[in-house]
Short mmCIF file of C-alpha atoms and ligand atoms in Angstrom, two decimals:
data_model
loop_
_atom_site.label_atom_id
_atom_site.label_comp_id
_atom_site.label_asym_id
_atom_site.label_seq_id
_atom_site.Cartn_x
_atom_site.Cartn_y
_atom_site.Cartn_z
CA MET A 1 13.19 17.03 -21.79
CA ALA A 2 11.49 16.21 -18.58
CA ASN A 3 10.85 12.44 -17.58
CA VAL A 4 9.39 10.56 -15.46
CA LEU A 5 10.79 7.42 -13.88
CA ALA A 6 8.43 4.63 -11.81
CA VAL A 7 9.41 1.72 -10.11
CA GLY A 8 7.56 -1.65 -9.84
CA GLU A 9 7.25 -4.49 -7.40
CA ILE A 10 8.16 -7.95 -8.07
CA LYS A 11 7.74 -10.32 -5.48
CA ASP A 12 7.87 -14.13 -5.94
CA GLY A 13 8.27 -13.55 -9.96
CA VAL A 14 4.66 -11.76 -9.98
CA LEU A 15 4.56 -8.45 -10.54
CA LYS A 16 2.31 -6.32 -7.58
CA LYS A 17 -0.44 -4.34 -8.27
CA ILE A 18 1.26 -0.90 -6.85
CA SER A 19 3.47 -1.41 -10.07
CA LYS A 20 0.51 -0.39 -12.23
CA GLU A 21 -0.72 2.10 -9.27
CA VAL A 22 2.85 4.17 -9.83
CA THR A 23 2.69 3.57 -13.56
CA SER A 24 -0.45 5.43 -13.80
CA ALA A 25 0.25 8.27 -11.75
CA GLY A 26 3.63 8.67 -13.83
CA ARG A 27 1.39 8.56 -16.93
CA LYS A 28 -0.49 11.16 -16.16
CA VAL A 29 2.42 13.29 -15.06
CA ALA A 30 4.44 12.54 -18.43
CA ASP A 31 1.12 13.36 -20.54
CA ALA A 32 1.12 16.78 -18.03
CA ILE A 33 4.81 17.31 -18.63
CA GLY A 34 5.41 16.16 -21.84
CA GLY A 35 7.93 13.79 -20.87
CA GLU A 36 8.93 9.84 -21.47
CA LEU A 37 7.59 7.47 -18.90
CA ILE A 38 10.23 4.80 -18.08
CA VAL A 39 9.33 1.89 -15.38
CA LEU A 40 12.13 0.03 -13.92
CA LEU A 41 11.26 -3.39 -12.71
CA ILE A 42 14.17 -4.82 -10.61
CA GLY A 43 14.25 -8.45 -9.93
CA ASP A 44 13.65 -11.60 -11.44
CA GLY A 45 11.89 -12.21 -14.35
CA ALA A 46 11.02 -8.05 -14.91
CA ASP A 47 11.30 -8.73 -18.63
CA GLY A 48 8.28 -10.72 -19.00
CA LEU A 49 6.20 -8.73 -16.89
CA ALA A 50 7.14 -5.67 -19.05
CA LYS A 51 3.89 -6.19 -21.52
CA ASP A 52 2.46 -5.40 -18.11
CA VAL A 53 3.10 -1.85 -17.55
CA ALA A 54 3.25 -1.76 -20.87
CA ALA A 55 -0.76 -2.04 -21.17
CA VAL A 56 -1.06 1.00 -18.44
CA GLY A 57 1.27 3.11 -20.30
CA ALA A 58 5.27 2.57 -19.45
CA ASP A 59 6.80 4.05 -22.29
CA LYS A 60 10.30 1.94 -22.47
CA VAL A 61 10.53 -0.81 -19.42
CA VAL A 62 14.16 -0.96 -18.18
CA THR A 63 14.74 -4.38 -16.10
CA ALA A 64 17.54 -4.45 -13.60
CA LYS A 65 18.97 -7.97 -11.75
CA ALA A 66 19.00 -8.31 -8.82
CA SER A 67 18.50 -11.82 -6.89
CA GLU A 68 17.20 -10.23 -3.09
CA PHE A 69 16.43 -7.21 -1.92
CA SER A 70 19.22 -5.00 -0.40
CA ALA A 71 17.64 -1.16 0.29
CA GLU A 72 21.02 0.14 -0.24
CA GLY A 73 21.26 -1.58 -3.28
CA TYR A 74 17.79 -0.97 -4.81
CA ALA A 75 18.92 2.85 -4.47
CA ASN A 76 22.02 2.44 -5.87
CA ILE A 77 19.81 1.15 -9.18
CA ILE A 78 17.03 3.46 -9.20
CA SER A 79 18.65 6.69 -8.70
CA ALA A 80 21.81 5.26 -11.96
CA VAL A 81 18.41 4.41 -14.03
CA ALA A 82 17.40 8.00 -13.19
CA LYS A 83 20.19 10.14 -13.80
CA GLU A 84 20.84 7.82 -17.13
CA LYS A 85 17.14 9.04 -18.13
CA SER A 86 17.25 12.26 -17.14
CA VAL A 87 14.51 11.85 -14.63
CA ASN A 88 12.56 14.83 -12.88
CA VAL A 89 10.23 12.90 -11.59
CA VAL A 90 10.52 9.57 -9.76
CA PHE A 91 7.45 6.92 -8.44
CA MET A 92 8.42 4.63 -6.13
CA PRO A 93 5.78 2.15 -3.95
CA HIS A 94 4.92 3.49 -0.25
CA THR A 95 5.53 -0.51 0.39
CA GLY A 96 7.79 -1.64 2.86
CA ASP A 97 10.76 -2.03 0.63
CA GLY A 98 9.86 1.22 -1.21
CA LYS A 99 9.40 2.81 2.09
CA ASP A 100 13.34 1.15 2.96
CA TYR A 101 14.90 2.57 -0.74
CA SER A 102 13.03 5.94 -1.52
CA PRO A 103 14.82 8.21 1.18
CA ARG A 104 18.24 6.58 0.28
CA VAL A 105 17.28 7.74 -3.50
CA ALA A 106 15.59 11.00 -2.60
CA ILE A 107 19.08 11.48 -1.39
CA LYS A 108 21.24 10.40 -4.04
CA LEU A 109 19.52 12.73 -6.22
CA ASN A 110 19.40 15.61 -4.39
CA ALA A 111 15.48 15.30 -4.50
CA GLY A 112 12.96 16.20 -2.33
CA ILE A 113 10.39 14.05 -1.51
CA VAL A 114 6.81 13.82 -0.23
CA SER A 115 5.92 10.44 0.77
CA ASP A 116 2.59 8.11 1.31
CA ALA A 117 1.01 10.10 -1.71
CA VAL A 118 -2.58 9.10 -2.07
CA GLY A 119 -3.44 11.66 -4.98
CA ILE A 120 -1.46 12.92 -7.84
CA SER A 121 -2.08 16.55 -10.35
CA VAL A 122 0.25 18.31 -11.75
CA ASP A 123 0.34 22.52 -11.77
CA GLY A 124 2.52 25.02 -13.60
CA GLY A 125 4.91 21.79 -14.57
CA LYS A 126 5.29 21.08 -10.33
CA VAL A 127 3.55 17.63 -9.47
CA VAL A 128 1.14 18.43 -6.69
CA ALA A 129 1.07 15.16 -4.42
CA LYS A 130 -2.38 14.81 -2.07
CA LYS A 131 -0.96 13.52 1.55
CA PRO A 132 -3.02 12.44 4.68
CA ILE A 133 -2.03 14.46 8.01
CA TYR A 134 -2.22 14.93 11.27
CA SER A 135 -2.90 11.24 11.28
CA GLY A 136 -5.31 10.82 8.06
CA LYS A 137 -8.04 13.83 9.57
CA ALA A 138 -6.55 16.11 6.42
CA TYR A 139 -4.98 16.48 3.40
CA ALA A 140 -2.24 18.73 2.27
CA ASN A 141 -1.63 19.50 -1.30
CA ILE A 142 2.59 19.43 -1.54
CA LYS A 143 4.77 20.60 -4.11
CA VAL A 144 8.47 19.63 -4.46
CA SER A 145 10.74 22.65 -4.74
CA SER A 146 13.62 20.58 -5.86
CA ASP A 147 14.56 20.08 -9.46
CA ILE A 148 14.03 16.42 -9.01
CA GLN A 149 10.78 15.80 -7.43
CA ALA A 150 10.27 12.02 -5.61
CA PHE A 151 7.39 10.67 -4.16
CA THR A 152 5.78 7.18 -2.87
CA ILE A 153 3.02 5.99 -3.71
CA ARG A 154 0.50 4.51 -1.58
CA PRO A 155 -1.35 1.02 -2.65
CA ASN A 156 -4.49 1.25 -3.86
CA ALA A 157 -4.72 4.97 -4.04
CA ILE A 158 -4.29 5.67 -7.59
CA GLU A 159 -6.63 4.89 -10.37
CA VAL A 160 -4.94 2.06 -12.90
CA VAL A 161 -6.28 3.54 -16.02
CA GLU A 162 -5.18 0.91 -19.13
CA LYS A 163 -3.02 3.06 -21.95
CA ALA A 164 -1.17 1.42 -24.34
CA GLY A 165 2.53 2.36 -24.01
CA ALA A 166 5.22 1.52 -26.16
CA GLY A 167 6.62 -0.65 -23.53
CA ALA A 168 10.79 -1.07 -25.11
CA VAL A 169 12.24 -2.91 -22.90
CA GLU A 170 16.18 -2.98 -22.39
CA SER A 171 18.36 -3.89 -19.16
CA THR A 172 20.45 -1.47 -17.89
CA SER A 173 23.80 -2.44 -16.37
CA ALA A 174 23.07 -0.51 -13.09
CA SER A 175 23.93 -3.02 -10.22
CA PHE A 176 23.75 -3.13 -6.60
CA GLY A 177 27.05 -1.62 -6.30
CA ASP A 178 29.48 -2.00 -2.95
CA THR A 179 26.52 -2.06 0.13
CA LYS A 180 27.40 -2.12 3.51
CA ALA A 181 24.76 -4.09 4.91
CA LYS A 182 23.77 -7.50 4.02
CA ILE A 183 20.72 -9.82 4.29
CA THR A 184 22.01 -12.97 5.74
CA GLY A 185 18.68 -14.58 6.61
CA LYS A 186 14.69 -13.92 6.58
CA GLU A 187 12.41 -14.71 9.00
CA LEU A 188 8.54 -14.65 8.41
CA SER A 189 6.76 -12.35 11.91
CA GLY A 190 3.62 -14.96 10.96
CA GLY A 191 1.33 -12.15 9.87
CA SER A 192 -1.26 -12.21 7.26
CA LYS A 193 -1.55 -14.84 4.22
CA VAL A 194 -2.53 -11.65 2.27
CA GLN A 195 -0.34 -8.74 2.75
CA LEU A 196 -2.19 -6.28 4.81
CA THR A 197 -0.95 -3.34 3.69
CA GLU A 198 -1.74 -4.49 -0.45
CA ALA A 199 -4.70 -6.45 0.42
CA SER A 200 -7.95 -4.90 -1.86
CA ILE A 201 -10.47 -6.35 1.35
CA ILE A 202 -9.17 -6.26 4.93
CA VAL A 203 -11.47 -8.11 7.46
CA SER A 204 -10.44 -6.74 11.34
CA GLY A 205 -11.57 -7.45 14.75
CA GLY A 206 -11.00 -5.29 17.83
CA ARG A 207 -11.76 -5.86 21.67
CA GLY A 208 -15.34 -6.83 20.83
CA MET A 209 -13.96 -10.29 19.38
CA LYS A 210 -13.81 -10.75 23.29
CA GLY A 211 -10.83 -13.55 23.32
CA PRO A 212 -8.18 -15.24 20.51
CA GLU A 213 -9.73 -18.13 19.49
CA ASN A 214 -12.70 -15.96 17.86
CA PHE A 215 -10.51 -14.72 15.61
CA LYS A 216 -11.22 -17.80 13.35
CA ILE A 217 -13.91 -16.82 12.52
CA LEU A 218 -12.73 -13.36 10.58
CA GLN A 219 -9.90 -15.97 9.34
CA ASP A 220 -12.67 -18.05 7.66
CA LEU A 221 -14.40 -15.02 6.11
CA CYS A 222 -10.49 -13.64 4.42
CA ASP A 223 -10.08 -16.84 3.38
CA LEU A 224 -12.87 -17.43 1.38
CA ILE A 225 -12.92 -13.34 -0.08
CA GLY A 226 -9.39 -13.28 -0.64
CA ALA A 227 -9.17 -10.62 2.07
CA ALA A 228 -6.66 -10.17 4.72
CA LEU A 229 -6.93 -10.29 8.88
CA GLY A 230 -6.42 -6.95 10.27
CA ALA A 231 -6.73 -5.76 14.18
CA SER A 232 -6.95 -2.78 16.56
CA ARG A 233 -4.88 -2.19 19.15
CA ALA A 234 -6.63 -3.52 21.82
CA ALA A 235 -6.86 -6.70 20.17
CA VAL A 236 -3.04 -6.98 19.81
CA ASP A 237 -2.51 -5.42 23.25
CA ALA A 238 -4.52 -8.98 24.11
CA GLY A 239 -2.11 -10.62 22.94
CA TRP A 240 -5.04 -12.52 21.15
CA ILE A 241 -3.03 -11.36 17.30
CA SER A 242 0.66 -10.65 16.74
CA HIS A 243 1.25 -6.98 15.94
CA SER A 244 1.96 -7.60 12.33
CA HIS A 245 -2.06 -7.94 12.10
CA GLN A 246 -2.12 -3.79 13.83
CA VAL A 247 -3.79 -1.53 11.39
CA GLY A 248 -3.47 2.01 13.10
CA GLN A 249 -1.31 5.03 13.83
CA THR A 250 1.39 2.64 15.74
CA GLY A 251 0.58 -0.14 13.29
CA LYS A 252 0.06 -0.52 9.29
CA THR A 253 -1.55 2.34 7.38
CA VAL A 254 -3.99 0.57 4.56
CA SER A 255 -5.63 1.51 2.14
CA PRO A 256 -8.25 -1.71 0.76
CA ASN A 257 -11.39 -0.99 -1.54
CA CYS A 258 -13.01 -2.70 1.22
CA TYR A 259 -12.52 -2.56 5.17
CA ILE A 260 -14.52 -4.67 7.31
CA ALA A 261 -14.46 -3.23 10.88
CA CYS A 262 -15.64 -6.39 13.60
CA GLY A 263 -16.27 -5.22 16.99
CA ILE A 264 -13.96 -1.88 16.84
CA SER A 265 -15.18 1.08 18.56
CA GLY A 266 -13.30 3.73 15.84
CA SER A 267 -10.91 6.19 17.68
CA ILE A 268 -8.61 8.41 16.19
CA GLN A 269 -5.54 6.07 16.31
CA HIS A 270 -7.36 3.22 14.38
CA MET A 271 -8.64 5.50 11.76
CA ALA A 272 -5.21 6.89 11.28
CA GLY A 273 -4.20 3.54 9.59
CA MET A 274 -7.53 2.78 7.49
CA GLY A 275 -9.58 5.56 6.77
CA SER A 276 -8.59 6.45 3.59
CA SER A 277 -10.26 2.56 2.59
CA LYS A 278 -12.85 3.08 -0.48
CA TYR A 279 -15.71 1.17 1.36
CA ILE A 280 -15.84 0.65 5.05
CA VAL A 281 -18.44 -1.66 6.72
CA ALA A 282 -18.89 -1.52 10.50
CA VAL A 283 -19.80 -4.27 12.47
CA ASN A 284 -20.82 -3.07 16.19
CA LYS A 285 -23.35 -3.69 18.79
CA ASP A 286 -23.27 0.00 19.82
CA ALA A 287 -25.05 2.57 17.31
CA GLU A 288 -23.09 5.03 18.91
CA ALA A 289 -19.50 3.96 18.25
CA PRO A 290 -17.29 6.39 16.21
CA ILE A 291 -16.84 4.22 13.71
CA PHE A 292 -20.28 4.36 12.45
CA LYS A 293 -19.15 8.27 11.55
CA VAL A 294 -17.02 6.78 8.86
CA ALA A 295 -18.75 3.85 7.64
CA THR A 296 -20.31 3.11 4.16
CA TYR A 297 -22.48 0.52 5.49
CA GLY A 298 -23.30 -0.49 9.57
CA ILE A 299 -24.74 -2.98 10.65
CA VAL A 300 -25.52 -2.48 14.35
CA ALA A 301 -25.43 -5.92 15.53
CA ASP A 302 -23.90 -9.02 17.04
CA LEU A 303 -20.78 -10.05 15.07
CA PHE A 304 -21.12 -13.83 16.48
CA GLU A 305 -24.14 -13.14 14.21
CA VAL A 306 -23.04 -11.57 11.69
CA VAL A 307 -20.14 -12.36 10.38
CA PRO A 308 -21.03 -15.88 10.33
CA ALA A 309 -24.07 -15.19 8.54
CA LEU A 310 -22.10 -12.72 5.85
CA THR A 311 -19.18 -15.91 5.74
CA ASP A 312 -22.03 -18.19 4.72
CA GLU A 313 -24.20 -15.85 2.42
CA PHE A 314 -20.43 -15.37 0.31
CA LYS A 315 -20.31 -19.37 0.34
CA LYS A 316 -23.46 -19.29 -1.59
CA VAL A 317 -22.33 -16.75 -3.79
CA LEU A 318 -19.39 -17.65 -4.67
CA GLY A 319 -19.89 -21.36 -4.56
C1 LIG B 401 -0.40 6.75 20.97
C2 LIG B 401 -1.20 5.80 21.01
C3 LIG B 401 -1.18 5.06 19.67
C4 LIG B 401 -2.03 3.84 19.52
N1 LIG B 401 -2.55 2.91 18.24
C5 LIG B 401 -3.57 2.39 17.79
C6 LIG B 401 -3.08 1.97 16.60
O1 LIG B 401 -2.15 1.68 15.62
N2 LIG B 401 -4.64 0.95 16.47
C7 LIG B 401 -5.52 0.77 17.29
O2 LIG B 401 -6.39 0.26 16.53
N3 LIG B 401 -5.85 1.43 17.80
C8 LIG B 401 -4.88 1.95 18.55
N4 LIG B 401 -4.09 2.69 19.80
C9 LIG B 401 -5.70 2.79 21.13
C10 LIG B 401 -6.73 3.59 20.45
O3 LIG B 401 -6.71 4.44 21.30
C11 LIG B 401 -8.33 2.58 20.82
O4 LIG B 401 -7.82 2.35 22.51
C12 LIG B 401 -8.90 1.42 20.03
O5 LIG B 401 -8.06 1.54 18.89
C13 LIG B 401 -9.61 0.47 20.86
O6 LIG B 401 -9.99 -0.75 19.99
P1 LIG B 401 -10.99 -1.53 19.91
O7 LIG B 401 -11.81 -0.56 19.08
O8 LIG B 401 -10.80 -2.65 18.97
O9 LIG B 401 -11.64 -1.36 21.35
P2 LIG B 401 -12.71 -0.71 22.06
O10 LIG B 401 -12.58 1.09 22.06
O11 LIG B 401 -13.13 -0.99 23.74
O12 LIG B 401 -14.10 -1.44 21.46
C14 LIG B 401 -14.54 -1.92 21.13
C15 LIG B 401 -16.10 -2.52 20.50
O13 LIG B 401 -16.28 -3.59 20.44
C16 LIG B 401 -17.54 -3.08 20.13
N5 LIG B 401 -18.51 -4.61 20.64
C17 LIG B 401 -18.67 -5.17 21.66
N6 LIG B 401 -18.99 -6.46 21.56
C18 LIG B 401 -19.64 -7.40 20.63
C19 LIG B 401 -20.06 -7.66 19.72
N7 LIG B 401 -20.30 -9.03 19.98
N8 LIG B 401 -20.63 -7.29 18.76
C20 LIG B 401 -20.24 -6.38 17.90
N9 LIG B 401 -19.43 -5.22 18.63
C21 LIG B 401 -18.94 -5.59 19.74
C22 LIG B 401 -18.42 -2.47 21.60
O14 LIG B 401 -19.38 -1.51 21.08
C23 LIG B 401 -17.11 -1.45 21.01
O15 LIG B 401 -17.60 -0.38 20.29
C24 LIG B 401 -3.52 3.94 20.60
C25 LIG B 401 -3.88 4.11 21.55
C26 LIG B 401 -2.44 5.45 22.05
C27 LIG B 401 -2.57 6.55 22.62
#
């Protein structure tokens, strides 16, 4: 039987939203090809989180122990479980961790891999992954020709569908094994309080912010609505904000429900990183700015009036 494996992600004992998204992608494919959907959760608290992925269709939840992240170690566990469960399709998160271990998993399973998929369908028993190409200006639908097909899924791109699965929990004895690299320490880069790549709302500032001190008005709005703070490269290059906030071709690729661009013109390189956002709100003084071509809502105005007004209105609504 052709089974499907979805790999979830746990951070600080909490199940990340992408885990439900990869599970929903897996459920769709398992239903289409008639296989079983197994969800693998690695890390502390995995047993207690199994019910959350069962609620979106996991037939089985395999839990594995790991006290820290290791791309090699995770790849060893994922590939061992995939082999043990006769898996033909593997979905992994296109997150920082996922991007690190997914190519290693593909090599271990001799699988072809499509990374950064934003849509999943099935045709003739094979998974078809929709993936942005040419900096997000077009989409390619790609099938993997190898027996085992592997995919990474962009956060916030796949709709989570509630569907009760049996969710029988079992633990695996698969372990990190002998890893060549060991993490000896971690240092936070001083990025967003909310993870940019997984945020459902992002407020970004560009050259129109005019200086580093003005990012505070964006941060205030972010804090109020639980958004992550983004920036254009112009703002980063000017030294107003760190590169960890940069969205675009040479920054992060994001796909939030709502992207609020303030004082950003909308260059192709910027849009390559945020063009797949569900709703785009642009605040720009120049009515001809290219960002308005992709914006769902456009506000032609001075951001220094609009942003504080928005924050005040949110304060009233949210209390
Ligand atoms: C190889 C390469 C890779 C790149 N990678 C990236 C990338 O990853 N990310 C990225 O962002 N860019 C990237 N760039 C740079 C990109 O081409 C643009 O230069 C950059 O995105 C412009 O940033 P901006 O929109 O903030 O600035 P600008 O294009 O200067 O736009 C500023 C906007 O602010 C508006 N504005 C000014 N004052 C106000 C105000 N008070 N109220 C409202 N609006 C106001 C202006 O009307 C203008 O539209 C890359 C370029 C290259 C060549």
